[in-house]
mmCIF file of C-alpha atoms in Angstrom:
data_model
loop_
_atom_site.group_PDB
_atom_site.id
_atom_site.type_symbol
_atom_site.label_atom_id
_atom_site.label_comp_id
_atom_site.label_asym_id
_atom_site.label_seq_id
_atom_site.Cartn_x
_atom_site.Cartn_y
_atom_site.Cartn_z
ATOM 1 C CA UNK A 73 18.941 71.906 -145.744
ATOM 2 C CA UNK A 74 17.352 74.799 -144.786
ATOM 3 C CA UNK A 75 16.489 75.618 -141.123
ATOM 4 C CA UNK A 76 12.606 74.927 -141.931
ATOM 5 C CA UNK A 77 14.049 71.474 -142.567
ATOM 6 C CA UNK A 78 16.054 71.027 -139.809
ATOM 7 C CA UNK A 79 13.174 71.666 -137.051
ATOM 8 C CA UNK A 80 11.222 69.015 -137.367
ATOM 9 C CA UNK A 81 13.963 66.327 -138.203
ATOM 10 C CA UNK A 82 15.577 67.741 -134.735
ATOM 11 C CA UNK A 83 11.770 67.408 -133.000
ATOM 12 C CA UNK A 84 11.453 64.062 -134.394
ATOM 13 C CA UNK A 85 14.805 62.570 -133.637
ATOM 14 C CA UNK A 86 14.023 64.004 -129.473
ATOM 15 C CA UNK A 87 10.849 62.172 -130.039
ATOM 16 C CA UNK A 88 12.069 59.259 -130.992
ATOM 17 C CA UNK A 89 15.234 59.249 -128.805
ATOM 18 C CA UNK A 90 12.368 59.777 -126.138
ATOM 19 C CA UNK A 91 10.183 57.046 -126.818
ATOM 20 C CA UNK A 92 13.055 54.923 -126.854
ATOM 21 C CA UNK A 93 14.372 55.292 -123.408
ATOM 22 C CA UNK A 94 10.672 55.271 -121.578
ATOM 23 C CA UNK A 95 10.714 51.920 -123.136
ATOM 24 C CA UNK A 96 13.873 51.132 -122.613
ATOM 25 C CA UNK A 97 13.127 51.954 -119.300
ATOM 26 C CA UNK A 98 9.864 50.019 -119.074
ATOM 27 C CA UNK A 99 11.705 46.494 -120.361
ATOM 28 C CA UNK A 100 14.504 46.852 -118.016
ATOM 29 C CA UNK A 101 12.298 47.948 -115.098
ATOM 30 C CA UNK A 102 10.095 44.565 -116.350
ATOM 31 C CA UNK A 103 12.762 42.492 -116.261
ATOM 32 C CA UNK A 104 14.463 43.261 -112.970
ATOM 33 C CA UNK A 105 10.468 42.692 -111.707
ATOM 34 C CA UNK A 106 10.486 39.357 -113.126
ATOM 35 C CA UNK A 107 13.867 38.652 -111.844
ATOM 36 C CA UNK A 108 12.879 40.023 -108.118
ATOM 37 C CA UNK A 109 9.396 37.672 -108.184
ATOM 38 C CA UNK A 110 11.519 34.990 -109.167
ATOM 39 C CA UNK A 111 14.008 35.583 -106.727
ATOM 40 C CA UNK A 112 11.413 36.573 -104.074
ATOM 41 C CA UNK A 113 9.117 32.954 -104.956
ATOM 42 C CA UNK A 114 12.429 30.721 -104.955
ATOM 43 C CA UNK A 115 13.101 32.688 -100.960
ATOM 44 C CA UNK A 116 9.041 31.999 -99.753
ATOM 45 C CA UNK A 117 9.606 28.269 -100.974
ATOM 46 C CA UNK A 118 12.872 28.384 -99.224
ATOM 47 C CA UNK A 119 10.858 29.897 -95.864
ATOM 48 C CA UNK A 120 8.027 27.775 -96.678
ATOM 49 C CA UNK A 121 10.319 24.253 -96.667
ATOM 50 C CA UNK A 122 12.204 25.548 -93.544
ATOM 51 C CA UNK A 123 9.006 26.212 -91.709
ATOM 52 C CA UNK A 124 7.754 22.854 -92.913
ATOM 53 C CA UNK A 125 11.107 21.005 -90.957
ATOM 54 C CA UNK A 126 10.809 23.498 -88.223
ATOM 55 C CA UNK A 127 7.231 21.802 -87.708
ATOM 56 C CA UNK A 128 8.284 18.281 -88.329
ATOM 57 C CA UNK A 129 11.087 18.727 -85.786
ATOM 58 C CA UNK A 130 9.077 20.072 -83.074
ATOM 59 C CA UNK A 131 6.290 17.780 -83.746
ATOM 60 C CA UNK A 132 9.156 14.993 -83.573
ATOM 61 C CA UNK A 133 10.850 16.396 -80.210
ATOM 62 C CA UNK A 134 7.260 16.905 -78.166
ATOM 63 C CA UNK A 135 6.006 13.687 -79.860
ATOM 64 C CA UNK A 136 9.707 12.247 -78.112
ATOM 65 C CA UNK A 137 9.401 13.817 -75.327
ATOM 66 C CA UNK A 138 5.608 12.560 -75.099
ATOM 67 C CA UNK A 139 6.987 9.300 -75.146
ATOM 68 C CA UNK A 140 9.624 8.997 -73.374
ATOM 69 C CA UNK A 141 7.910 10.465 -70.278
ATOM 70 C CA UNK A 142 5.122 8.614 -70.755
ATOM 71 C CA UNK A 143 7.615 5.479 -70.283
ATOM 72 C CA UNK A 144 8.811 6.902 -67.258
ATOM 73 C CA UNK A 145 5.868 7.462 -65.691
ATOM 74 C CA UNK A 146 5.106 3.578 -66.192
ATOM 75 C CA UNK A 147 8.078 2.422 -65.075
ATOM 76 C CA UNK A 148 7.706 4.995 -61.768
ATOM 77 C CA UNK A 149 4.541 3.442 -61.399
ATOM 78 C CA UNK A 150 5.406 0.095 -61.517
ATOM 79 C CA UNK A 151 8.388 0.252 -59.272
ATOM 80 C CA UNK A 152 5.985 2.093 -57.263
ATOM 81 C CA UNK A 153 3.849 -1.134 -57.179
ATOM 82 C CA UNK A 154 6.526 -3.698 -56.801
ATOM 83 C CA UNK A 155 8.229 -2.065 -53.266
ATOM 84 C CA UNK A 156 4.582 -1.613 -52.228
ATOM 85 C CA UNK A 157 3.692 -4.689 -52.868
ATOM 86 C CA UNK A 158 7.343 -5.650 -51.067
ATOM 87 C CA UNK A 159 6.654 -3.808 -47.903
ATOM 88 C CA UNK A 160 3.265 -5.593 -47.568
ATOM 89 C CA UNK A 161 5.152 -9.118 -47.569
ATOM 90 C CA UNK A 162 7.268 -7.792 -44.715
ATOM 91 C CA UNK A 163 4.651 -7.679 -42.348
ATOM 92 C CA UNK A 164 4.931 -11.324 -42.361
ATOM 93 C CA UNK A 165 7.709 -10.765 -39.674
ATOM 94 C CA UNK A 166 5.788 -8.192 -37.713
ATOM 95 C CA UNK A 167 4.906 -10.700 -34.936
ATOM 96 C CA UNK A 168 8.637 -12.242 -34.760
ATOM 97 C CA UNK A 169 9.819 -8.438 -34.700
ATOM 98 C CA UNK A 170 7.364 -7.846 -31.697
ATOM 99 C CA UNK A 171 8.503 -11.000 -29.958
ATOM 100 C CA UNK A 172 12.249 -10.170 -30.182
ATOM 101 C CA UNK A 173 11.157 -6.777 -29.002
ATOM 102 C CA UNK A 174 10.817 -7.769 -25.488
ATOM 103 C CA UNK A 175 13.108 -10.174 -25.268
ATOM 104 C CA UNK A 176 16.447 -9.790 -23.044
ATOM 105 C CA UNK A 177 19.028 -10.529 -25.624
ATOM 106 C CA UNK A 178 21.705 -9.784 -23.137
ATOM 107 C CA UNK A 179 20.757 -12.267 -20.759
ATOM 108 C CA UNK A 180 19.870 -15.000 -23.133
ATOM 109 C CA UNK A 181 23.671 -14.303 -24.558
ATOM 110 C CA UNK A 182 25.359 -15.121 -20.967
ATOM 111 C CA UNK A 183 22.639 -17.837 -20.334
ATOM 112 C CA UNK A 184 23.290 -19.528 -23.866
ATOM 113 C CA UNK A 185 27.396 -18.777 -22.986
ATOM 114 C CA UNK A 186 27.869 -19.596 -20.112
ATOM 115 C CA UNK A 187 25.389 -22.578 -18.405
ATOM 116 C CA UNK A 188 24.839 -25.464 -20.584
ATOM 117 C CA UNK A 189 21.457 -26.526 -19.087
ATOM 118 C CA UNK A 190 20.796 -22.472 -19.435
ATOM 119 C CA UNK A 191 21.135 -22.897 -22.984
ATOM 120 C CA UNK A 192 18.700 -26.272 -23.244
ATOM 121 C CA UNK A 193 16.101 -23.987 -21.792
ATOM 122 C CA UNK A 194 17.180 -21.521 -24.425
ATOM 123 C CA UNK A 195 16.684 -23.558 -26.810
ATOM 124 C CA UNK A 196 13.087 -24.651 -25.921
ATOM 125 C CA UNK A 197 12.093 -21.256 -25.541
ATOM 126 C CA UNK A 198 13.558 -20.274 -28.816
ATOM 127 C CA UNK A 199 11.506 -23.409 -30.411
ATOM 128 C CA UNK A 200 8.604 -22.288 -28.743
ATOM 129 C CA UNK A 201 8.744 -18.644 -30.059
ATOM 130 C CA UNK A 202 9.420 -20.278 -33.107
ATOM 131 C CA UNK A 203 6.106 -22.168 -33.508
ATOM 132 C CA UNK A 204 4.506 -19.254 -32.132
ATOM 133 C CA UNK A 205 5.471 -17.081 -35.262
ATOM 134 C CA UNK A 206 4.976 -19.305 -37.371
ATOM 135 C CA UNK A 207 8.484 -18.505 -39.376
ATOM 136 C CA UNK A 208 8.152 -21.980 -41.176
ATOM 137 C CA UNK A 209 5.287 -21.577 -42.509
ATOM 138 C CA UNK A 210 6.591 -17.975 -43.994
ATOM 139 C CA UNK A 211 7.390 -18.723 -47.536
ATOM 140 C CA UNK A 212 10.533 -16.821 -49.351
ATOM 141 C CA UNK A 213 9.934 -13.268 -49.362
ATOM 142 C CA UNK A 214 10.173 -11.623 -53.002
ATOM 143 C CA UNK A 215 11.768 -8.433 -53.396
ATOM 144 C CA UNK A 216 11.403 -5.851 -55.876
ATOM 145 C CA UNK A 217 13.804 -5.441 -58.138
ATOM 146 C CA UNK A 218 17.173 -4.174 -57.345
ATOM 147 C CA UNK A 219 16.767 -1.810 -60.895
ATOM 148 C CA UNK A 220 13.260 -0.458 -59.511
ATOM 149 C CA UNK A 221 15.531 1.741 -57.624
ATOM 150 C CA UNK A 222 16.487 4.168 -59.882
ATOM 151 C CA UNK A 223 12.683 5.427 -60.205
ATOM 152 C CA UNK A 224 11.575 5.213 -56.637
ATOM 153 C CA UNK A 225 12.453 8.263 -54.143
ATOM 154 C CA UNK A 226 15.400 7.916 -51.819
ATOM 155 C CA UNK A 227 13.618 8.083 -48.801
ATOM 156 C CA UNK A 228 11.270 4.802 -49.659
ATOM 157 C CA UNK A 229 13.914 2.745 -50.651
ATOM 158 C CA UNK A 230 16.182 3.611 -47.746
ATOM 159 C CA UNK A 231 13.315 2.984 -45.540
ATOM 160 C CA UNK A 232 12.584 -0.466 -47.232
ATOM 161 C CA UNK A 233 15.868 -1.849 -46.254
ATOM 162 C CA UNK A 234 15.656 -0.845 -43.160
ATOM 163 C CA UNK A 235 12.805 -2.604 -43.228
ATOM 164 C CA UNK A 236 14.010 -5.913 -44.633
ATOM 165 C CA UNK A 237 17.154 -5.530 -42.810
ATOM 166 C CA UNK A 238 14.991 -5.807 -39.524
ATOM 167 C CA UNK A 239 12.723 -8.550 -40.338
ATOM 168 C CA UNK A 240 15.766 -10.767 -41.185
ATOM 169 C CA UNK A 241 17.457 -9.862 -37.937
ATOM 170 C CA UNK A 242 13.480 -11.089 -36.414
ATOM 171 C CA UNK A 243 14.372 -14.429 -37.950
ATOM 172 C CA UNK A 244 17.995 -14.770 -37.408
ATOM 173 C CA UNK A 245 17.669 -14.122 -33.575
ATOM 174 C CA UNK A 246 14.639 -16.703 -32.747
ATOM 175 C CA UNK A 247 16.346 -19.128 -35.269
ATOM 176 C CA UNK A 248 19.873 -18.808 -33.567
ATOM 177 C CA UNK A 249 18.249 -19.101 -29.966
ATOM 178 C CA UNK A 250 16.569 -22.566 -31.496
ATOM 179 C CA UNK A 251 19.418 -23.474 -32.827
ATOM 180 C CA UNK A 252 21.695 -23.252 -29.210
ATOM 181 C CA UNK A 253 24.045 -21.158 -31.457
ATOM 182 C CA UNK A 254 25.539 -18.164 -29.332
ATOM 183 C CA UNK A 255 23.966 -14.736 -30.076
ATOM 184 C CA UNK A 256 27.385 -13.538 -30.576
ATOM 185 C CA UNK A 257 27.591 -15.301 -33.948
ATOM 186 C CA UNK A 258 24.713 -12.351 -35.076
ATOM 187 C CA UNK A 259 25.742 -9.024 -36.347
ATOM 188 C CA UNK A 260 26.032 -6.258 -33.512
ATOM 189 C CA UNK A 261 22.770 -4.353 -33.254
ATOM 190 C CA UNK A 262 25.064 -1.110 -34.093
ATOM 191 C CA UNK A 263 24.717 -1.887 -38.174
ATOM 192 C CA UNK A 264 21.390 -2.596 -38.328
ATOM 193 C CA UNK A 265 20.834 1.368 -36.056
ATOM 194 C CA UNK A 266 22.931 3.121 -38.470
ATOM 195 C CA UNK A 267 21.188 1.972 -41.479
ATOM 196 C CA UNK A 268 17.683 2.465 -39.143
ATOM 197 C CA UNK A 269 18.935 5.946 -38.413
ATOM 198 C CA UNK A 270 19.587 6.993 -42.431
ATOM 199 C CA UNK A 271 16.009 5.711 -42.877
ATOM 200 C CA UNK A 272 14.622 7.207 -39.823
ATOM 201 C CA UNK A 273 17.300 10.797 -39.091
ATOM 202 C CA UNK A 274 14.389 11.681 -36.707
ATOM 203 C CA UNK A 275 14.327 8.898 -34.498
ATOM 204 C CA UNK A 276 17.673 8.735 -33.897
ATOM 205 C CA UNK A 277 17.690 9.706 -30.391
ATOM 206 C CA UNK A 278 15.020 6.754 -29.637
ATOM 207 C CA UNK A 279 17.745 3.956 -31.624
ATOM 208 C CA UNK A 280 20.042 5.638 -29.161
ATOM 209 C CA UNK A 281 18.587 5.022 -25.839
ATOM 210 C CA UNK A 282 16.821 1.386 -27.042
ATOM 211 C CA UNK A 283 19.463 0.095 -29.043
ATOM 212 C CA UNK A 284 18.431 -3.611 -29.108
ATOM 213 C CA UNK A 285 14.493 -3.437 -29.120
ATOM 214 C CA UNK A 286 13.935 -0.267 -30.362
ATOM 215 C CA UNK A 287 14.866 -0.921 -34.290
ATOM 216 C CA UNK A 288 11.818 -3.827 -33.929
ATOM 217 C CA UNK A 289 9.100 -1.222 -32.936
ATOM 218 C CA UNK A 290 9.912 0.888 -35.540
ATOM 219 C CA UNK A 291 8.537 -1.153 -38.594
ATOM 220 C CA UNK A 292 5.625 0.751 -38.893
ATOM 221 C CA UNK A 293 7.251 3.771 -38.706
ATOM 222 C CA UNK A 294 9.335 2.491 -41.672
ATOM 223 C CA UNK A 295 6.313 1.084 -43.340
ATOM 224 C CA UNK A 296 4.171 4.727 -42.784
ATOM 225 C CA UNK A 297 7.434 6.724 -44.527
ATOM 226 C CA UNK A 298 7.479 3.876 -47.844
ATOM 227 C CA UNK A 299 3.382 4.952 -48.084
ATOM 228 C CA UNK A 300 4.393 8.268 -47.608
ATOM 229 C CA UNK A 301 6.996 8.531 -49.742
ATOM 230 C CA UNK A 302 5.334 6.901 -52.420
ATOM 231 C CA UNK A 303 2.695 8.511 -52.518
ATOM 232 C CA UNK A 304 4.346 12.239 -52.842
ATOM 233 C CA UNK A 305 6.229 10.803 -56.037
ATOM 234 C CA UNK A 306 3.233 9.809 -57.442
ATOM 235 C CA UNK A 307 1.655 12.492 -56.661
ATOM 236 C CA UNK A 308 3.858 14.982 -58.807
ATOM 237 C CA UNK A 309 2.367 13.307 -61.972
ATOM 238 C CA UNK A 310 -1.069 14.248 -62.713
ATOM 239 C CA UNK A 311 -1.280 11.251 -64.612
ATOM 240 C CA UNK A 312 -0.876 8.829 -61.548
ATOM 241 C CA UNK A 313 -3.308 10.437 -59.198
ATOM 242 C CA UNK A 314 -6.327 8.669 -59.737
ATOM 243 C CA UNK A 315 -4.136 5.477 -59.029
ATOM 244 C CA UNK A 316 -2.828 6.947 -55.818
ATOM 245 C CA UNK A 317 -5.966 8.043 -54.713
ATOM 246 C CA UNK A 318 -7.222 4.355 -55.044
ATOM 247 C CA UNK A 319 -4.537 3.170 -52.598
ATOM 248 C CA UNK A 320 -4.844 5.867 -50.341
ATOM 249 C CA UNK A 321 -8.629 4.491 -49.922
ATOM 250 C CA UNK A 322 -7.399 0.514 -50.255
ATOM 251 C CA UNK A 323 -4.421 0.987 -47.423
ATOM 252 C CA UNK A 324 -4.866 1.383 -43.836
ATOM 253 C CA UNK A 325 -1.937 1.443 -41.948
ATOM 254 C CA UNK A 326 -0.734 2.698 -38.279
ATOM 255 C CA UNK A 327 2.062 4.503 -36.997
ATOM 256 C CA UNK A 328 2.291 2.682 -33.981
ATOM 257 C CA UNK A 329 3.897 -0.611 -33.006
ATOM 258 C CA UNK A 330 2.676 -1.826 -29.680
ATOM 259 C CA UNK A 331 5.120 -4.979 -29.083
ATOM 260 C CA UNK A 332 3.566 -7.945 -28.695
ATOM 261 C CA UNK A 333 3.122 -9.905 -25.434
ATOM 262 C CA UNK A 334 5.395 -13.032 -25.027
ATOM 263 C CA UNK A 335 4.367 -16.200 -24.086
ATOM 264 C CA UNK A 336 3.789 -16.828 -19.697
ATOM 265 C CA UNK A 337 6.364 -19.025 -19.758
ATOM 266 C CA UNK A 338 9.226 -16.362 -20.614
ATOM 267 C CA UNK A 339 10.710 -16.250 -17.289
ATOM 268 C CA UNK A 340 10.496 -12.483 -16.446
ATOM 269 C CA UNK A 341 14.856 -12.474 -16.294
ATOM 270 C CA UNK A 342 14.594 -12.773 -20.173
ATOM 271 C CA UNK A 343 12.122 -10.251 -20.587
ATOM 272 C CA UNK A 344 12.596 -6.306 -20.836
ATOM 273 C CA UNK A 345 9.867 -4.004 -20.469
ATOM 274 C CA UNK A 346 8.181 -1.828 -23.476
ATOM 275 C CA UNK A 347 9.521 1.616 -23.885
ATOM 276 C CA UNK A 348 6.907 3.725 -22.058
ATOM 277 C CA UNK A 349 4.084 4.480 -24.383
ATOM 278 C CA UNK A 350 5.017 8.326 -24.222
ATOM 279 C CA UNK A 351 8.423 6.916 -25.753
ATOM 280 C CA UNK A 352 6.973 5.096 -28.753
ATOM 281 C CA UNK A 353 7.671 6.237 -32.101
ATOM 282 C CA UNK A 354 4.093 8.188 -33.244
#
């Protein structure tokens, strides 16, 4: 074959061999495309699914969340309600607390003691004060419960013992002085101040100095710090506001417990004379 030949069978073979890798090139090219949008639509599913559970769990921990403080803002509440409701039961005892306020427990122990016709005349006076409070007609306190304590504050539930702790010792002294029992037979004042004094840290120095009265003319005090207290828990849920606000317009209350006056026919020897009013818890 000549070289006339050879040309064109060399220009068409280049052609050819050409040709064949652009589309060689094209079908590969095509195929790794059609791989990668596979590839790339199997990874946005994959994102899309993950995104989908991401969702469902966040929906499912704030929807949790939702819930479960919504539950503890009812139970808050309602523990709230029940010591409230408590403390307003106590005051039931506020007139045997102001009557044992100015009594002479000192004397009436070495009258009670030591003189038998002393402690006749005890006895009469302790049946008197007796009558006067009414303590018989005082049906059974109820108490909150003891597992309300876990949502109230501290401070209120200290302050509600102290509180019940104090109208019990009302009844046990006026009921032992009825009874001719010695006063001995009580606890000693000192428990019932040290428990006063965790309640009421401030008013320590005033437990000090009146050590057998002074734990009776601080009820309000204790009943002021329960409101109080109460009321600044509440208060740190929006939710509750409108319900505090409602009490806060319901409850009057005062700081100050003026003891009450004892019958004339105390003798004045079994009597002890108010803390001055300067003196007087505020």
């Amino acid at each position: 074959m000549n070289l006339e030949n050879w040309i064109p069978a060399l220009i068409s073979s280049g052609a050819l061999l050409l040709v064949g890798r652009h589309l060689l090139k094209a079908s590969i090219e095509k195929s790794v495309a059609h791989v990668f949008d596979r590839e790339l639509e199997k990874v946005k599913a994959d994102l899309r699914r993950k995104d989908a559970e991401i969702s469902d769990l966040r929906t499912g921990a704030l929807s949790g969340l939702s819930a479960r403080q919504a539950e503890l803002d009812r139970r808050k509440i309602q523990a709230a309600s029940n010591l409230w409701a408590a403390t307003i039961r106590q005051r039931r005892f506020y007139a045997l607390a102001g009557m044992v306020s100015r009594l002479n427990l000192q004397e009436i122990r070495k009258a009670t003691e030591t003189n038998p016709q002393e402690k006749d005349k005890m006895m009469q006076l302790g049946e008197m004060l007796w009558k006067l409070s009414m303590a018989e007609s005082v049906p059974p306190v109820e108490l909150p419960p003891d597992n309300d304590q876990i949502f109230l504050p501290p401070q209120a539930w200290l302050c509600f013992n102290a509180l019940r702790t104090i109208g019990s010792s009302a009844i046990a002294v006026i009921g032992t002085i009825k009874s001719g029992a010695p006063l001995s037979l009580l606890k000693e004042s000192v428990e019932l101040n040290e428990e006063l004094k965790l309640a009421l840290p401030d008013q320590a120095d005033f437990i000090n100095k009146y050590p057998d009265s002074g734990p009776y003319l601080l009820i309000k005090e204790l009943e002021d710090r329960i409101f109080a207290s109460l009321v600044r828990a509440l208060n740190e849920n929006d939710s509750a506001l409108r319900a505090v606000e409602a009490a806060s317009e319901i409850v009057a209350h005062s700081k100050l417990m003026v003891p009450d006056e004892l019958p004339a026919l105390v003798p004045d020897a079994l009597k002890v004379d108010p803390p001055p009013l300067k003196e007087l818890p505020r």
